[in-house]
Amino acid sequence: MTVEFFLGTHQPGWLRTSSVPLFVSDRRLRTYKTLPTATARWALDSGGFTELSTHGSWDHGPTPREYAARVRRYRDEIGQLAWAAPQDWMCEPWILSKTGLSLREHQVRTVDNYLLLRSIAPDLPFVPVLQGWRLEDYLACASLYTDAGVDLSAAPVVGLGSVCRRQATGEAVAIIGALRAAGITRLHGFGFKVLGLRRCGHALTSADSMAWSIEARRTAPLPGCRHKNCANCHTYAQLWRHRVLASIPPHEPLTLFDAPYGQWNDRGVA
């Protein structure tokens, strides 16, 4: 299986010319009066991490109805929208400290928002997102969807949240393996970078990352580039994406999932 890699960008104008799938945030698109017309598939990020890390809630963001209206506009005017993330609630410990809510409450609110968006706009391609921190949290979140009548095994794609900072560890591998064993096989990894994709890319349907921009900001510009750095450079981003995809093993090393959860060290070795 080849992972579909959505190149993260804070330049929505790239939608007009990109030949590869892009991952674009509503926070960037919402200010556009005239939207670009997409030349390739793309997916929409709700901007949840920024909302919660900045404000500790979604109170400063769009209401679900406002968000659904925006997504409909993006689908109709930009075109080629593969799917849209819901207004989910991340479960990193520092985000929980910001909101003051429990991990369980974040999961409940994530599921409730997905259900509400589907109720408001059943024609729009909102995807369910699993949130948690430990493996058992993700399985518990999956159960919340099941209890609500959502069959995650039948979903075109299921987002996997709050793992981007642990993607190169055995813990992330074990979480993905357990979800696949539970029948949730079409997973999207939010914010997966090179190391994470090398270890988990074979087990993901899709992934996204903007890590190229951070890397480019810290290095000299490409030969021929006149800007100070390539943090907003389409050429740099495309080359980085090609390098990332080339680093993913072409086979599926099932032995990654053989060791029980809890027996993995930080290098992913049982």
Coordinates of C-alpha atoms in Angstrom, one line a residue:
M1 CA 0.0 0.0 0.0
T2 CA 1.3 3.5 -0.9
V3 CA 0.5 6.2 1.5
E4 CA -1.1 9.3 0.0
F5 CA 1.0 12.2 1.4
F6 CA -0.7 15.6 1.7
L7 CA 1.9 18.3 1.7
G8 CA 1.0 20.8 4.4
T9 CA 1.1 24.5 3.3
H10 CA 0.1 27.9 4.7
Q11 CA 0.0 29.2 1.1
P12 CA -3.5 28.3 -0.2
G13 CA -2.6 29.8 -3.5
W14 CA -0.6 26.7 -4.2
L15 CA -3.9 25.0 -4.8
R16 CA -4.0 26.6 -8.2
T17 CA -0.8 25.0 -9.5
S18 CA 0.1 22.0 -7.2
S19 CA 0.4 18.6 -8.9
V20 CA 0.5 16.9 -5.5
P21 CA -2.1 16.6 -2.7
L22 CA -2.1 19.5 -0.3
F23 CA -3.2 19.9 3.3
V24 CA -4.6 23.4 3.9
S25 CA -6.1 25.0 7.1
D26 CA -9.4 26.7 7.3
R27 CA -7.6 29.4 9.3
R28 CA -5.8 30.3 6.1
L29 CA -8.7 29.9 3.6
R30 CA -11.3 31.7 5.6
T31 CA -10.0 35.2 4.7
Y32 CA -10.1 34.6 0.9
K33 CA -12.9 36.4 -1.0
T34 CA -12.0 34.7 -4.2
L35 CA -10.9 31.1 -3.7
P36 CA -8.3 29.3 -5.8
T37 CA -9.4 26.5 -8.0
A38 CA -7.6 23.3 -7.1
T39 CA -5.6 21.3 -9.7
A40 CA -5.1 18.3 -7.4
R41 CA -6.8 16.6 -4.5
W42 CA -6.5 18.3 -1.1
A43 CA -7.7 18.0 2.4
L44 CA -8.9 20.6 4.9
D45 CA -7.5 21.0 8.4
S46 CA -9.9 22.7 10.9
G47 CA -7.1 24.5 12.7
G48 CA -8.0 22.8 16.0
F49 CA -4.5 22.7 17.5
T50 CA -4.1 26.4 17.0
E51 CA -7.5 27.1 18.5
L52 CA -7.0 25.0 21.6
S53 CA -3.4 25.9 22.2
T54 CA -4.2 29.7 21.8
H55 CA -7.6 30.0 23.4
G56 CA -8.2 26.8 25.3
S57 CA -11.5 26.2 23.6
W58 CA -13.3 26.5 20.3
D59 CA -15.2 29.6 21.5
H60 CA -13.1 31.9 19.4
G61 CA -13.5 29.8 16.3
P62 CA -16.4 29.2 13.9
T63 CA -19.5 27.5 15.2
P64 CA -20.2 24.1 13.7
R65 CA -22.7 25.6 11.4
E66 CA -20.3 28.3 10.3
Y67 CA -17.6 25.7 9.8
A68 CA -19.9 23.5 7.7
A69 CA -20.9 26.5 5.6
R70 CA -17.2 27.2 4.9
V71 CA -16.5 23.6 4.0
R72 CA -19.4 23.6 1.5
R73 CA -18.0 26.8 -0.1
Y74 CA -14.5 25.2 -0.3
R75 CA -15.9 22.0 -1.9
D76 CA -18.0 23.9 -4.4
E77 CA -15.6 26.7 -5.3
I78 CA -12.2 25.2 -4.9
G79 CA -13.1 21.7 -6.0
Q80 CA -11.3 18.4 -5.5
L81 CA -11.8 18.3 -1.7
A82 CA -10.9 14.8 -0.6
W83 CA -12.1 15.3 3.0
A84 CA -12.3 17.8 5.9
A85 CA -11.3 17.3 9.5
P86 CA -13.9 18.0 12.2
Q87 CA -13.4 20.6 15.0
D88 CA -11.7 18.0 17.1
W89 CA -10.1 18.3 20.6
M90 CA -6.4 17.2 20.8
C91 CA -5.3 15.2 23.9
E92 CA -1.7 16.2 24.4
P93 CA -1.1 16.9 28.2
W94 CA -0.2 20.5 27.5
I95 CA -3.5 21.0 25.6
L96 CA -5.4 19.4 28.5
S97 CA -3.8 21.9 30.9
K98 CA -4.8 24.7 28.6
T99 CA -8.5 23.7 28.4
G100 CA -8.8 22.5 32.0
L101 CA -10.9 19.5 30.7
S102 CA -10.3 15.8 31.1
L103 CA -9.0 13.6 28.3
R104 CA -12.3 11.8 28.2
E105 CA -14.2 15.1 27.8
H106 CA -11.9 16.0 24.8
Q107 CA -12.8 12.6 23.3
V108 CA -16.5 13.1 23.9
R109 CA -16.4 16.6 22.4
T110 CA -14.5 15.3 19.4
V111 CA -17.1 12.6 18.7
D112 CA -20.0 14.9 19.3
N113 CA -18.6 17.5 16.9
Y114 CA -18.2 14.9 14.2
L115 CA -21.8 13.7 14.7
L116 CA -23.1 17.3 14.7
L117 CA -21.3 18.2 11.5
R118 CA -22.6 15.1 9.8
S119 CA -26.1 16.0 11.0
I120 CA -25.8 19.6 9.7
A121 CA -24.2 18.7 6.4
P122 CA -24.4 14.9 5.6
D123 CA -23.3 15.7 2.0
L124 CA -19.9 17.0 3.1
P125 CA -16.8 14.7 3.5
F126 CA -16.1 15.2 7.2
V127 CA -14.0 12.3 8.6
P128 CA -14.0 10.9 12.1
V129 CA -10.9 11.5 14.2
L130 CA -9.6 9.4 17.0
Q131 CA -8.1 11.3 19.9
G132 CA -6.2 10.0 22.9
W133 CA -2.7 9.7 24.5
R134 CA -2.2 6.1 25.4
L135 CA -3.2 3.1 23.4
E136 CA -6.1 2.3 25.6
D137 CA -7.4 5.9 25.1
Y138 CA -7.6 5.5 21.3
L139 CA -9.5 2.2 21.7
A140 CA -11.9 3.9 24.2
C141 CA -12.4 6.7 21.7
A142 CA -13.2 4.1 19.0
S143 CA -15.8 2.7 21.3
L144 CA -17.4 6.1 21.6
Y145 CA -17.9 6.1 17.9
T146 CA -19.2 2.6 17.9
D147 CA -21.7 3.4 20.7
A148 CA -22.9 6.4 18.5
G149 CA -23.5 4.1 15.6
V150 CA -20.4 5.0 13.5
D151 CA -18.6 2.1 11.9
L152 CA -15.0 3.3 11.7
S153 CA -14.0 0.2 9.7
A154 CA -16.3 1.4 6.9
A155 CA -15.1 5.0 6.9
P156 CA -13.1 6.2 3.9
V157 CA -10.4 7.4 6.3
V158 CA -10.1 7.9 10.0
G159 CA -7.9 10.6 11.4
L160 CA -5.3 9.7 14.1
G161 CA -4.7 12.7 16.3
S162 CA -2.2 13.6 19.1
V163 CA 0.5 11.3 17.9
C164 CA 2.7 13.6 15.8
R165 CA 5.2 14.2 18.7
R166 CA 5.5 10.4 19.3
Q167 CA 5.4 9.1 15.7
A168 CA 9.0 7.9 15.8
T169 CA 8.5 5.8 18.9
G170 CA 7.3 2.3 19.4
E171 CA 4.2 3.7 21.2
A172 CA 2.9 5.3 18.0
V173 CA 3.6 2.0 16.1
A174 CA 1.7 0.0 18.7
I175 CA -1.3 2.4 18.6
I176 CA -1.5 2.1 14.8
G177 CA -1.1 -1.7 15.0
A178 CA -3.9 -2.1 17.6
L179 CA -6.3 0.0 15.6
R180 CA -5.6 -2.0 12.5
A181 CA -6.1 -5.2 14.4
A182 CA -9.5 -3.8 15.5
G183 CA -10.5 -3.3 11.9
I184 CA -9.7 0.4 11.6
T185 CA -7.3 0.1 8.7
R186 CA -7.8 3.3 6.7
L187 CA -5.9 5.7 8.9
H188 CA -4.7 9.3 8.3
G189 CA -1.6 10.3 10.3
F190 CA -1.8 14.0 11.2
G191 CA 1.6 15.7 11.2
F192 CA 3.7 12.7 10.3
K193 CA 7.3 13.4 9.5
V194 CA 10.2 11.5 8.0
L195 CA 11.0 9.2 10.9
G196 CA 7.3 8.5 11.6
L197 CA 6.6 7.6 8.0
R198 CA 9.6 5.3 7.8
R199 CA 8.3 3.3 10.7
C200 CA 4.5 3.6 10.1
G201 CA 3.9 4.8 6.5
H202 CA 3.2 1.3 5.3
A203 CA 0.3 1.1 7.8
L204 CA -1.3 4.4 6.9
T205 CA -3.7 5.3 4.1
S206 CA -2.6 8.9 4.2
A207 CA -0.6 11.4 6.1
D208 CA 0.3 15.1 6.1
S209 CA 3.1 17.3 7.3
M210 CA 4.4 20.9 7.2
A211 CA 7.8 19.9 8.7
W212 CA 9.5 21.0 5.4
S213 CA 8.8 24.6 6.3
I214 CA 10.6 24.4 9.6
E215 CA 13.5 22.6 8.1
A216 CA 13.7 25.2 5.3
R217 CA 13.7 28.0 7.7
R218 CA 16.8 26.6 9.4
T219 CA 18.9 26.0 6.2
A220 CA 20.2 28.0 3.3
P221 CA 17.9 28.5 0.3
L222 CA 18.1 26.2 -2.6
P223 CA 20.5 27.2 -5.4
G224 CA 18.8 29.7 -7.6
C225 CA 16.3 30.8 -5.0
R226 CA 16.5 34.5 -4.2
H227 CA 14.5 34.5 -0.9
K228 CA 16.2 34.5 2.5
N229 CA 15.1 30.9 3.1
C230 CA 12.8 28.4 1.5
A231 CA 10.1 28.3 4.3
N232 CA 7.5 29.4 1.7
C233 CA 9.1 27.8 -1.3
H234 CA 7.0 25.4 -3.4
T235 CA 10.1 23.9 -5.0
Y236 CA 11.7 23.1 -1.6
A237 CA 8.4 21.6 -0.4
Q238 CA 8.0 19.4 -3.4
L239 CA 11.6 18.1 -3.2
W240 CA 11.1 17.5 0.6
R241 CA 7.9 15.5 -0.1
H242 CA 9.7 13.4 -2.7
R243 CA 12.5 12.6 -0.3
V244 CA 10.0 11.7 2.4
L245 CA 8.0 9.3 0.2
A246 CA 11.3 7.7 -1.1
S247 CA 12.3 6.9 2.5
I248 CA 9.2 4.8 3.2
P249 CA 10.0 1.0 3.0
P250 CA 8.1 -0.5 0.0
H251 CA 7.1 -3.6 2.1
E252 CA 5.0 -4.1 5.1
P253 CA 7.1 -5.2 8.1
L254 CA 4.4 -6.9 10.1
T255 CA 6.9 -7.7 12.8
L256 CA 6.6 -4.1 13.9
F257 CA 3.3 -5.1 15.6
D258 CA 4.4 -8.4 17.1
A259 CA 5.4 -7.2 20.5
P260 CA 2.7 -6.3 23.0
Y261 CA 2.0 -2.7 23.8
G262 CA 4.3 -1.5 26.7
Q263 CA 7.2 -3.6 25.5
W264 CA 8.5 -1.0 23.0
N265 CA 11.3 1.4 23.8
D266 CA 11.8 4.9 22.4
R267 CA 13.5 3.5 19.3
G268 CA 10.6 1.2 18.5
V269 CA 12.5 -2.0 19.5
A270 CA 10.8 -4.6 21.5

